[in-house]
Tab-separated table of C-alpha atoms and ligand atoms in Angstrom:
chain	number	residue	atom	x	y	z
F	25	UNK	CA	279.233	-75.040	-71.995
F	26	UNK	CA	278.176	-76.474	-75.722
F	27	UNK	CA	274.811	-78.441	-76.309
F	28	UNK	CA	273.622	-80.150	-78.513
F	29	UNK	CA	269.903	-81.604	-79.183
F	30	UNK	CA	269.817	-85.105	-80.960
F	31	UNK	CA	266.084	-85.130	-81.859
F	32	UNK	CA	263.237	-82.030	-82.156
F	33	UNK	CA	260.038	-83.735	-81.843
F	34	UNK	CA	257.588	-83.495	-79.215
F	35	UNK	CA	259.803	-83.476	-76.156
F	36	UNK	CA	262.369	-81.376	-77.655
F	37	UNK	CA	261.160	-78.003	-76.700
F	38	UNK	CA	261.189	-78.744	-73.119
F	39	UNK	CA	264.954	-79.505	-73.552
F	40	UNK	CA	265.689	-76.385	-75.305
F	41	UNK	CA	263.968	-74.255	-72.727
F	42	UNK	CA	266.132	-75.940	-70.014
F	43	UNK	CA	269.032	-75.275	-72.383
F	44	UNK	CA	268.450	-71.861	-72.766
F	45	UNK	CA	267.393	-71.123	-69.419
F	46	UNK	CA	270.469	-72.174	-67.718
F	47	UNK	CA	273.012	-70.292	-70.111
F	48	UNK	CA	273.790	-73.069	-72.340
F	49	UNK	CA	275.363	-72.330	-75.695
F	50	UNK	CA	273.080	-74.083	-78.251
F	51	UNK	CA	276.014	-75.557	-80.594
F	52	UNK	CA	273.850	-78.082	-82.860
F	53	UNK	CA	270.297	-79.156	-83.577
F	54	UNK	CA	270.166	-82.706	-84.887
F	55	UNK	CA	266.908	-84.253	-86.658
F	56	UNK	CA	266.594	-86.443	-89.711
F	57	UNK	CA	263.733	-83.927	-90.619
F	58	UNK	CA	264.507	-80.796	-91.251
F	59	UNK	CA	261.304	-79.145	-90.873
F	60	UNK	CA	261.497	-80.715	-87.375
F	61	UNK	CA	264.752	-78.453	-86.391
F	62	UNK	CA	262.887	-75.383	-88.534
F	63	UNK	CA	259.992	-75.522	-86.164
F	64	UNK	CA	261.880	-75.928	-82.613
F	65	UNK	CA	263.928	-73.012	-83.993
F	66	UNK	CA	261.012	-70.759	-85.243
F	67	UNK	CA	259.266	-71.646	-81.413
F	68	UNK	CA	262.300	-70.065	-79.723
F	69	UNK	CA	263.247	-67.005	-82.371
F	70	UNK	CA	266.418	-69.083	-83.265
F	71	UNK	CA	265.969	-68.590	-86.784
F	72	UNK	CA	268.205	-66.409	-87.539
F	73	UNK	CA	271.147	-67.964	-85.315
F	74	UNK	CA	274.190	-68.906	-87.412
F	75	UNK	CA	276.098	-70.480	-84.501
F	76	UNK	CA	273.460	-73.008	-84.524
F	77	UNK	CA	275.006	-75.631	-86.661
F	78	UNK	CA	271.810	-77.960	-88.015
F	79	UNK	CA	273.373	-82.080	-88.662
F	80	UNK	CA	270.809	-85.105	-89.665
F	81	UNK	CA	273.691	-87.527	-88.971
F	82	UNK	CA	274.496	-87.208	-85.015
F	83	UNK	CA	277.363	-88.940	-85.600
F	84	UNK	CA	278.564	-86.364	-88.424
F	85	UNK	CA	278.137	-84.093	-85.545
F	86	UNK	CA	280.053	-86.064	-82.564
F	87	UNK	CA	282.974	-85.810	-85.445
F	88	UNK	CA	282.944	-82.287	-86.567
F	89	UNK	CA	282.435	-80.286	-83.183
F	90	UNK	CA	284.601	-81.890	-80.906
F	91	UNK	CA	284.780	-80.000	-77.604
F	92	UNK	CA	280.963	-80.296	-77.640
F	93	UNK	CA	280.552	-80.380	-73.590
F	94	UNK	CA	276.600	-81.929	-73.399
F	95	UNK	CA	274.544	-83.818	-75.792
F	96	UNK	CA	270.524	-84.390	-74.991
F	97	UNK	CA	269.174	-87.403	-76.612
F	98	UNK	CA	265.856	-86.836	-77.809
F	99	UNK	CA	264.843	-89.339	-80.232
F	100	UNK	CA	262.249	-92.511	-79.835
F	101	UNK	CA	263.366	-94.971	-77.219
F	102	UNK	CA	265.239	-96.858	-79.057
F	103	UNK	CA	267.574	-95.624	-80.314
F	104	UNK	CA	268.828	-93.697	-76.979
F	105	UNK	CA	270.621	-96.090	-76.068
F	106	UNK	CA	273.296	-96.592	-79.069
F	107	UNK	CA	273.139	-92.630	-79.344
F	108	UNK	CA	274.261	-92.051	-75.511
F	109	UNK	CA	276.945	-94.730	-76.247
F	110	UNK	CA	278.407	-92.557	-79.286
F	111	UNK	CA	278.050	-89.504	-77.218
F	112	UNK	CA	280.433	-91.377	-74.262
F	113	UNK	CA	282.799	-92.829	-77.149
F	114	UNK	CA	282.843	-88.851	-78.433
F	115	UNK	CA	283.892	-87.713	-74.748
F	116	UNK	CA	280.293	-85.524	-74.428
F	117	UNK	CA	278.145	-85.753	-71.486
F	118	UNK	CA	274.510	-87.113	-71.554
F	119	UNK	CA	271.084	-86.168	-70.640
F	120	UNK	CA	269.171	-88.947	-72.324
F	121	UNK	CA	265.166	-89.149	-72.189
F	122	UNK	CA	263.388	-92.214	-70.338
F	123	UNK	CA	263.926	-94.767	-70.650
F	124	UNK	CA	267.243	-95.053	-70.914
F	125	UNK	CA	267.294	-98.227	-73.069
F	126	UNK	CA	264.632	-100.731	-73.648
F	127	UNK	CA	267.286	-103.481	-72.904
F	128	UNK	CA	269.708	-104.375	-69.610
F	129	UNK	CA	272.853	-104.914	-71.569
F	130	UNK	CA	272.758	-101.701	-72.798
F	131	UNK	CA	272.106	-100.426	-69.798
F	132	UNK	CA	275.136	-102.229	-68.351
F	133	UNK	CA	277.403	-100.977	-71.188
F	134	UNK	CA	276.146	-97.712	-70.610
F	135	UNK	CA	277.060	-97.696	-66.914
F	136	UNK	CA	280.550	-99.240	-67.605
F	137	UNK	CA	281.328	-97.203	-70.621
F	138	UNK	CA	280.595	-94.186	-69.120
F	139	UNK	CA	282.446	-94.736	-65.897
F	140	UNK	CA	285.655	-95.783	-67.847
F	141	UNK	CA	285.241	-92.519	-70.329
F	142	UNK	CA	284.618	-90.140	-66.899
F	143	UNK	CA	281.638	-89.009	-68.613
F	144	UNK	CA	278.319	-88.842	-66.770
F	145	UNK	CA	275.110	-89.608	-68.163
F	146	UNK	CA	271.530	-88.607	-66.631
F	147	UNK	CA	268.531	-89.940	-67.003
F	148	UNK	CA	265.955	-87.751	-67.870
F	149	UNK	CA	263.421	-88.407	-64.729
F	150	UNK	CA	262.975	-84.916	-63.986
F	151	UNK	CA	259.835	-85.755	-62.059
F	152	UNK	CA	262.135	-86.185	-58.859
F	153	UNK	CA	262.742	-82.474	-59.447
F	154	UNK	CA	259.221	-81.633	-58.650
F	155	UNK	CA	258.609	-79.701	-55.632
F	156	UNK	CA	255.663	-81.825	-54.286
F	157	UNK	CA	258.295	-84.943	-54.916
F	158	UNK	CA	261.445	-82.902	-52.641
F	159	UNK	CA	259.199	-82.302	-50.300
F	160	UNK	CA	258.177	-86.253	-49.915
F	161	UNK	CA	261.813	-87.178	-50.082
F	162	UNK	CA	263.067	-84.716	-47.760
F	163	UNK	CA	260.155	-86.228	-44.749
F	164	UNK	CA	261.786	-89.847	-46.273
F	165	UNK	CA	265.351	-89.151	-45.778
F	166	UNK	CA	264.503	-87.300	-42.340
F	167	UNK	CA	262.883	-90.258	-41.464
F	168	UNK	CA	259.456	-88.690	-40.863
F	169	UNK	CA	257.520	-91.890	-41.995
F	170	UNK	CA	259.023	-94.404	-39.703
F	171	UNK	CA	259.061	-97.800	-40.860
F	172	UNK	CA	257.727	-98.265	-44.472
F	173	UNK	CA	254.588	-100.373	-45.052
F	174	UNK	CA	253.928	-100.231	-48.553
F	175	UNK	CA	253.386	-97.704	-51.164
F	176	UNK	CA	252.004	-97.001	-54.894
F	177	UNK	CA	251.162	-95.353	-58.113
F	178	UNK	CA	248.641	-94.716	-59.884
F	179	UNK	CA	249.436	-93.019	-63.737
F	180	UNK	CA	245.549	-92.638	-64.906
F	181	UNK	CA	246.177	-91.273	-68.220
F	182	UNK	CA	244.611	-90.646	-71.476
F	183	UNK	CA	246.436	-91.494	-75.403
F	184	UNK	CA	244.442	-91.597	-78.044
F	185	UNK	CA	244.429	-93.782	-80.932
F	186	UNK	CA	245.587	-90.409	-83.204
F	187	UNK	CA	248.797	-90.054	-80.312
F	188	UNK	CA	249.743	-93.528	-81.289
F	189	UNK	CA	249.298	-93.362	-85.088
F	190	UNK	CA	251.582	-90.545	-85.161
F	191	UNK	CA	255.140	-92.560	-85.710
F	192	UNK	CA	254.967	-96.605	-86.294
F	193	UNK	CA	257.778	-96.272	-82.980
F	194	UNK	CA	254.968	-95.418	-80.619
F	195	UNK	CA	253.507	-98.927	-78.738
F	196	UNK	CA	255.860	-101.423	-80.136
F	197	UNK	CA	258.207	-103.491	-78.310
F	198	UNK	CA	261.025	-103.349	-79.974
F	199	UNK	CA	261.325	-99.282	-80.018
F	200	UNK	CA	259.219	-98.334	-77.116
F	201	UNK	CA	257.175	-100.916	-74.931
F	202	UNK	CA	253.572	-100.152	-73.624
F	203	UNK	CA	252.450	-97.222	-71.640
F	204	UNK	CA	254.354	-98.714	-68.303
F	205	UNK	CA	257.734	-98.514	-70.320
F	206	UNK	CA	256.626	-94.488	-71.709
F	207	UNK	CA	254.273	-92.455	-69.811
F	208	UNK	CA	254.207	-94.676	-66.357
F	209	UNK	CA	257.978	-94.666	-65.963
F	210	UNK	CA	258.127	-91.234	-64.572
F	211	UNK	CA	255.806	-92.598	-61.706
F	212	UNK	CA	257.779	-96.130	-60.830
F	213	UNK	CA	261.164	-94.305	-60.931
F	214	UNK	CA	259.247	-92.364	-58.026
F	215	UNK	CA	258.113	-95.223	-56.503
F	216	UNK	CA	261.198	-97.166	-56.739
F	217	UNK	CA	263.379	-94.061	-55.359
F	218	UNK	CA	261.013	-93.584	-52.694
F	219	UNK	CA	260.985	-97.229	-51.652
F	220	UNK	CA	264.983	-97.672	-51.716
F	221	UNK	CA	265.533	-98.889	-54.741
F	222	UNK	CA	265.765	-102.286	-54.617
F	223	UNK	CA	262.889	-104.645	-55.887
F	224	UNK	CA	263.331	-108.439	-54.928
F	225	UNK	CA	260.155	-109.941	-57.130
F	226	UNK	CA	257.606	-108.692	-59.239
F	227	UNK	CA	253.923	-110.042	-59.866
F	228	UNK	CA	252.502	-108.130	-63.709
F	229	UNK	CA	249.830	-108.471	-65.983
F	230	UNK	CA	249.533	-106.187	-69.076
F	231	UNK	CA	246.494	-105.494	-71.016
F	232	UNK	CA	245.568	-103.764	-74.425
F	233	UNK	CA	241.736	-102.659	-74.022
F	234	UNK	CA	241.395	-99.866	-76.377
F	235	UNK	CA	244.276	-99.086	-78.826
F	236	UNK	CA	244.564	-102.288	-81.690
F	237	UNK	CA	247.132	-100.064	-83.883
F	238	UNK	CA	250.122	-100.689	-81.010
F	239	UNK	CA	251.507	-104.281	-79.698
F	240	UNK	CA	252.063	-103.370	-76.388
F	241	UNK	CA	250.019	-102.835	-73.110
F	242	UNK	CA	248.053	-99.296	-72.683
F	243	UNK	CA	247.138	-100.771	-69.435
F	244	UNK	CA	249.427	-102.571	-66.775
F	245	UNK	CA	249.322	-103.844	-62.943
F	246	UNK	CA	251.915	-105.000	-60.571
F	247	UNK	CA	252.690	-105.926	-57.081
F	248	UNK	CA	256.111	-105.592	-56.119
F	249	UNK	CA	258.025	-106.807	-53.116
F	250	UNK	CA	261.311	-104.900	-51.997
F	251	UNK	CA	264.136	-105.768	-50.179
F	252	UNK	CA	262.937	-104.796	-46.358
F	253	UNK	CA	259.766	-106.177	-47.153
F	254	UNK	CA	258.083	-103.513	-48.368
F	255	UNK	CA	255.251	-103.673	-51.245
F	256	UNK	CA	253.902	-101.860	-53.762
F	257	UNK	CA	250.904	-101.510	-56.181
F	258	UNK	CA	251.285	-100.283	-59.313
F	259	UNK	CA	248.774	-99.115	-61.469
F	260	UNK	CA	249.211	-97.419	-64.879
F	261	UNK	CA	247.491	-96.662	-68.153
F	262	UNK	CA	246.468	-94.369	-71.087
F	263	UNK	CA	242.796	-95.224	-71.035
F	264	UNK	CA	241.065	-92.672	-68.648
F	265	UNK	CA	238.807	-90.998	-70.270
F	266	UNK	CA	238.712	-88.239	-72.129
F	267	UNK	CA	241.961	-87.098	-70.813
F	268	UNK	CA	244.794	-87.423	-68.483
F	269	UNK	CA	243.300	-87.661	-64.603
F	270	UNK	CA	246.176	-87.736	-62.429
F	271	UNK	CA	249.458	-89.369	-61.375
F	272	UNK	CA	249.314	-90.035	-57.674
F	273	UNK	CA	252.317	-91.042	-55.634
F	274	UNK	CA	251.463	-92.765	-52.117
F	275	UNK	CA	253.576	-93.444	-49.075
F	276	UNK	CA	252.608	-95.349	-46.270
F	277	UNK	CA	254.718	-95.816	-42.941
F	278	UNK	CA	253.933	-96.321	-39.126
F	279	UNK	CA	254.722	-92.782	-38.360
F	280	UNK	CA	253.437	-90.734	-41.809
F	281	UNK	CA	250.771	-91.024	-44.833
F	282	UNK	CA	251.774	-88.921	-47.810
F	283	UNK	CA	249.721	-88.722	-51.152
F	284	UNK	CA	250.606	-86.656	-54.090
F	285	UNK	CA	248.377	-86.557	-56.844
F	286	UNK	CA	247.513	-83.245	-59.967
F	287	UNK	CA	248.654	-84.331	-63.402
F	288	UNK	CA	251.844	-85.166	-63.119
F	289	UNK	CA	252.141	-85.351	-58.921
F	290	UNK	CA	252.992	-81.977	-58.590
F	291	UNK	CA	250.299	-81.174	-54.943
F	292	UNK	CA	250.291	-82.652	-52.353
F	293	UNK	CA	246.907	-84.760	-51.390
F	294	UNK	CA	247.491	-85.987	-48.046
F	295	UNK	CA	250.590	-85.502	-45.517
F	296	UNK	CA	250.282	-86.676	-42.249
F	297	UNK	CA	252.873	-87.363	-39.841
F	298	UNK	CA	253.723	-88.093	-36.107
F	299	UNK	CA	256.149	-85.280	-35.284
F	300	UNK	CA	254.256	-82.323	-36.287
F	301	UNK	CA	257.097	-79.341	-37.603
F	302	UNK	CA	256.558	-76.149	-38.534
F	303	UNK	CA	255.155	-75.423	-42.031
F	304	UNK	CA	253.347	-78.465	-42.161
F	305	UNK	CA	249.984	-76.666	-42.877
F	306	UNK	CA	251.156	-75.063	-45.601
F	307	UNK	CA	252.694	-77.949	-47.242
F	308	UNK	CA	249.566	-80.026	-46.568
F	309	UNK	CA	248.017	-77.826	-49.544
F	310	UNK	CA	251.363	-77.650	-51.214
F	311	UNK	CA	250.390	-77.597	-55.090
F	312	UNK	CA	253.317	-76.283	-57.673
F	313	UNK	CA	251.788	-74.802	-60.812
F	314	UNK	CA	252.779	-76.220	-63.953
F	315	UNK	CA	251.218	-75.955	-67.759
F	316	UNK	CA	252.368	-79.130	-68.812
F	317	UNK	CA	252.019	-82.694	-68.223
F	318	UNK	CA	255.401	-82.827	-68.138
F	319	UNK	CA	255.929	-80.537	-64.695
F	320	UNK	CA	258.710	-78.193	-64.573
F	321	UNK	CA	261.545	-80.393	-63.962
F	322	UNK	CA	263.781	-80.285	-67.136
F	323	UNK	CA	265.486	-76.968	-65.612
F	324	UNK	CA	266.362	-78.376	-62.475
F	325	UNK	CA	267.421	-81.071	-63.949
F	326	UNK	CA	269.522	-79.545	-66.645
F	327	UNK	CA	270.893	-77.223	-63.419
F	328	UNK	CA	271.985	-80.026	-61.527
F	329	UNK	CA	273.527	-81.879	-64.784
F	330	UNK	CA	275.538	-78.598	-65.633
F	331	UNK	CA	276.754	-78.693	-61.610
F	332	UNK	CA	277.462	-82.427	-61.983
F	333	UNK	CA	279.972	-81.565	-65.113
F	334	UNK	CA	281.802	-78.573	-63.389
F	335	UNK	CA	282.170	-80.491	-59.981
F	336	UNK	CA	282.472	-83.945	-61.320
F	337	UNK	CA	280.292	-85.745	-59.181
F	338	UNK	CA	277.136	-87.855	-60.314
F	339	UNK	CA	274.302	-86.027	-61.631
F	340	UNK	CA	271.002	-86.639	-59.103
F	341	UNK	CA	269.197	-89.214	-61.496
F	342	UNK	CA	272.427	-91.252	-62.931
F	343	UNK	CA	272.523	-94.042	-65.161
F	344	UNK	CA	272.155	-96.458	-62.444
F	345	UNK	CA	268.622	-94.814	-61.406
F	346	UNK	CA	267.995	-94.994	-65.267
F	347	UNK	CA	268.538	-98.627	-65.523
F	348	UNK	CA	266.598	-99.542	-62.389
F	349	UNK	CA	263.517	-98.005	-63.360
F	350	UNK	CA	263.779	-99.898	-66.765
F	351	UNK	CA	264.714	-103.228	-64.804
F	352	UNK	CA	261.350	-102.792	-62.646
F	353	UNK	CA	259.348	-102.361	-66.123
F	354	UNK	CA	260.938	-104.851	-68.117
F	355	UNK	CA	260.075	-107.711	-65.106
F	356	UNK	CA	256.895	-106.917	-65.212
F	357	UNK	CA	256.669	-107.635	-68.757
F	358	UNK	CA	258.906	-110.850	-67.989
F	359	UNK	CA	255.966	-111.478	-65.562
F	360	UNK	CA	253.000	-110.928	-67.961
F	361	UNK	CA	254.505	-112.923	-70.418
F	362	UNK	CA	255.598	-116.012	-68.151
F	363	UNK	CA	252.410	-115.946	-66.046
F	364	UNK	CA	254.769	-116.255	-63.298
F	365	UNK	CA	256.347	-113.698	-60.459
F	366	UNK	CA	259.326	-112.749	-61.106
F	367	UNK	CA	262.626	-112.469	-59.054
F	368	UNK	CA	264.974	-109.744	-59.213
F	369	UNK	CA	268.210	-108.697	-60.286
F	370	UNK	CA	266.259	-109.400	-63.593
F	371	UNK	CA	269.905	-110.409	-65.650
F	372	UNK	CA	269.699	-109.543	-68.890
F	373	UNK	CA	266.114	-108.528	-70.909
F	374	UNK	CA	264.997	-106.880	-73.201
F	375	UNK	CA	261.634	-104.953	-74.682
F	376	UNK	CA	262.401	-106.872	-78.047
F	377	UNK	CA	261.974	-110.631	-76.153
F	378	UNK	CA	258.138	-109.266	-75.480
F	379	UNK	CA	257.780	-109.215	-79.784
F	380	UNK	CA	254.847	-111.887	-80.370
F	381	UNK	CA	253.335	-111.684	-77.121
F	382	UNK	CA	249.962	-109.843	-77.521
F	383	UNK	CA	248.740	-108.506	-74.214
C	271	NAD	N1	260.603	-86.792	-69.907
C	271	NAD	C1	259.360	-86.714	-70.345
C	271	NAD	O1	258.464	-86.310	-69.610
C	271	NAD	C2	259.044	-87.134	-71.762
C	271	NAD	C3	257.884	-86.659	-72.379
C	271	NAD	C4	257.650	-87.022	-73.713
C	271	NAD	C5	258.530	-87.871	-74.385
C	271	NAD	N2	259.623	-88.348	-73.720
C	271	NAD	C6	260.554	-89.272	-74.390
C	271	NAD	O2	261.215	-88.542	-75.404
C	271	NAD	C7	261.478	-89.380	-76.523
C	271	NAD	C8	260.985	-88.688	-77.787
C	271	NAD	O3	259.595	-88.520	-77.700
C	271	NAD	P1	258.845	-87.482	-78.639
C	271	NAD	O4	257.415	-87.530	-78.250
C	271	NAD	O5	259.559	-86.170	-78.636
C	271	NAD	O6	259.054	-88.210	-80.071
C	271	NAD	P2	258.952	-87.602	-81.527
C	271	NAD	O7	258.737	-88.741	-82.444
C	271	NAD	O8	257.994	-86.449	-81.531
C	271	NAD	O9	260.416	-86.993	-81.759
C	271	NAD	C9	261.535	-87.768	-82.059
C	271	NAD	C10	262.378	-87.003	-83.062
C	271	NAD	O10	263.596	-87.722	-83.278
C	271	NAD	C11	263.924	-87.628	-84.650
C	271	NAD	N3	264.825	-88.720	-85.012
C	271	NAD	C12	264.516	-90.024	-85.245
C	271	NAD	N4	265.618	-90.707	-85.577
C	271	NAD	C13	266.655	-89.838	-85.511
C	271	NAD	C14	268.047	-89.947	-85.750
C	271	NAD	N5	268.611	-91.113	-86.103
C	271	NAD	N6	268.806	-88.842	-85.604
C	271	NAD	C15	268.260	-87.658	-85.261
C	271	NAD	N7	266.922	-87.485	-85.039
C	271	NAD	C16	266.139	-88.569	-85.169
C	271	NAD	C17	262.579	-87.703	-85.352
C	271	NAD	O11	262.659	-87.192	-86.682
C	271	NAD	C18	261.704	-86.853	-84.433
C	271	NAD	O12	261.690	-85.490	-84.822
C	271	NAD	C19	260.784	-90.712	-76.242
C	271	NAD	O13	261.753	-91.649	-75.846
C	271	NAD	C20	259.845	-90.430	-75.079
C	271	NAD	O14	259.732	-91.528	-74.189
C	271	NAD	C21	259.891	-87.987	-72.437
């Protein structure tokens, strides 16, 4: 199957990996900078690979390789959205980093395009692929917690003022949003997924304590009511200092408690339920190792991608999980920025109707 990476920056490296590690054939690199596709390639010993073909112009690229199988969309948040939309019009299949878009329309055009083309696109949540996460949904789906009370996240992170000086994308509203829409998505597309998916209204406030340089929040809160009544609290940030604390995931029902917590809720905190079953000790101090702050997920994710092509089905995080988790975000800046709760479906919004608003 051919890949191709549209953007080597930060991120990029975790995409090759994937790539590599599930057998893809590495087709094109694609970066405006050059010295951005040098350095991904000298970090994997790709330098002297001629089948590589190197492009600045992803669209030059769409053109000239056209049984190109799988594109990854790499690049700053927003522009993912046109670029997944030229990958569908090209025929290629999508992984495309969180968020998805920074705007609903798109989102909707992505869904509709892509369904029309019989191309799938997958958001790149790979969090959901963590092992302390499979094990919460599998005690979800088997119905382990009972009724649901209410749940919540907590993303108690750390940027620093250097993190967000590195590209003038990073913090503003029209090309990324605040540290809800970046590094607290992973968390609320947990929460969401855990809590079924479907928020009715939304209560946020945003705040910018201690980073001037960007216009958006580096600290939010929400409440959120769901459909069956649920709630949830939402807490995220990149203020903790001197460096990222923890992302905890909790679960309350009448018949279980689960909390996960480590940096990017990969252990398991607490797990308690009312039908003891075997193996529940162990997972009680369930912790899967990872280096990064990122967890391990991008190969599962790319594995179940790569299944989703050859069977045709959906890939496990689809569009329509990609555009939710955005919709949840984007009313709690609606919410911030009214002063008012906020009902949901949230109709079309945007990151770019925050511009002006200082939080
Ligand atoms: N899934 C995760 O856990 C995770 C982690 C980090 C970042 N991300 C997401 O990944 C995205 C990229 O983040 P990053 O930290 O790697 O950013 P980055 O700025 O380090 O990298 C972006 C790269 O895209 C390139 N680029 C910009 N415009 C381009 C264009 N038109 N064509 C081709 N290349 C272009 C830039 O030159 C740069 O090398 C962001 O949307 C971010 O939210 C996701």
């Amino acid at each position: 199957m051919k890949f191709a990476l549209i953007g080597c920056g930060r991120i990029a490296a975790s995409h090759l990996k994937a790539a590599l590690e599930n057998q893809l054939e590495i087709a094109a690199l694609c970066d405006l900078d050059p010295q951005a596709i040098r350095n991904l390639r000298r970090e994997f010993g790709l330098e002297g690979e001629q089948g590589i073909r190197e492009y600045a112009d992803y669209r030059q690229m769409l053109r000239e390789i056209p049984d190109l199988d799988l594109a990854a969309v790499t690049t700053a948040s927003g522009l993912h959205a046109q670029m997944t939309l030229d990958c569908i019009d090209a025929g290629v299949h999508v992984i495309v980093e969180k968020p998805m878009t920074l705007d609903l329309a798109q989102a909707d055009e992505i869904i509709r395009r892509s369904e029309e083309a019989g191309v799938w696109v997958c958001a790149c949540h790979q969090n959901r692929f963590n092992l302390a996460v499979q094990k919460m949904r599998a005690a979800l789906e088997e119905g382990r917690f009972g009724k649901l009370s209410h749940g919540s996240v907590q993303v108690l992170w750390h940027r620093s003022q250097e993190y967000y000086r590195q590209a003038d994308w990073r913090g503003s509203w029209a090309k990324d949003g605040g540290c809800l829409m970046n590094q607290c998505l992973h968390g609320i597309d947990l929460l969401l997924w855990m809590m079924g998916g479907r928020a009715v209204e939304v209560c946020g406030m945003l705040a910018n304590r201690f980073h001037p340089e960007i216009e958006a929040e580096d600290l939010g809160m929400a409440l959120v009511r769901f459909e069956g009544g649920e709630t949830a609290l939402i807490e995220g940030t990149t203020n903790v200092y001197p460096e990222n604390l923890e992302e905890r995931l909790s679960l309350f029902g009448q018949a279980g408690t689960a909390r996960l917590g480590g940096k990017s809720a990969n252990k398991i905190k607490e797990w308690q339920f009312a039908d003891p079953r075997p193996g529940d000790e162990e997972t009680r101090f369930f912790e899967e190792e990872t280096d990064s702050v990122y967890g391990n997920g991008h190969q599962a994710l790319y594995a179940d991608m790569i299944g989703a092509i050859r069977e045709n089905r959906p890939p496990y995080v689809d569009a329509r999980a990609g555009r939710a988790a955005v919709e949840l975000i984007l009313a709690i800046y609606k919410s911030a920025r009214t002063g008012r709760p906020v009902s949901l479906p949230l109709g079309d919004f945007s990151a770019k109707e925050m511009e002006g608003f200082r939080p």
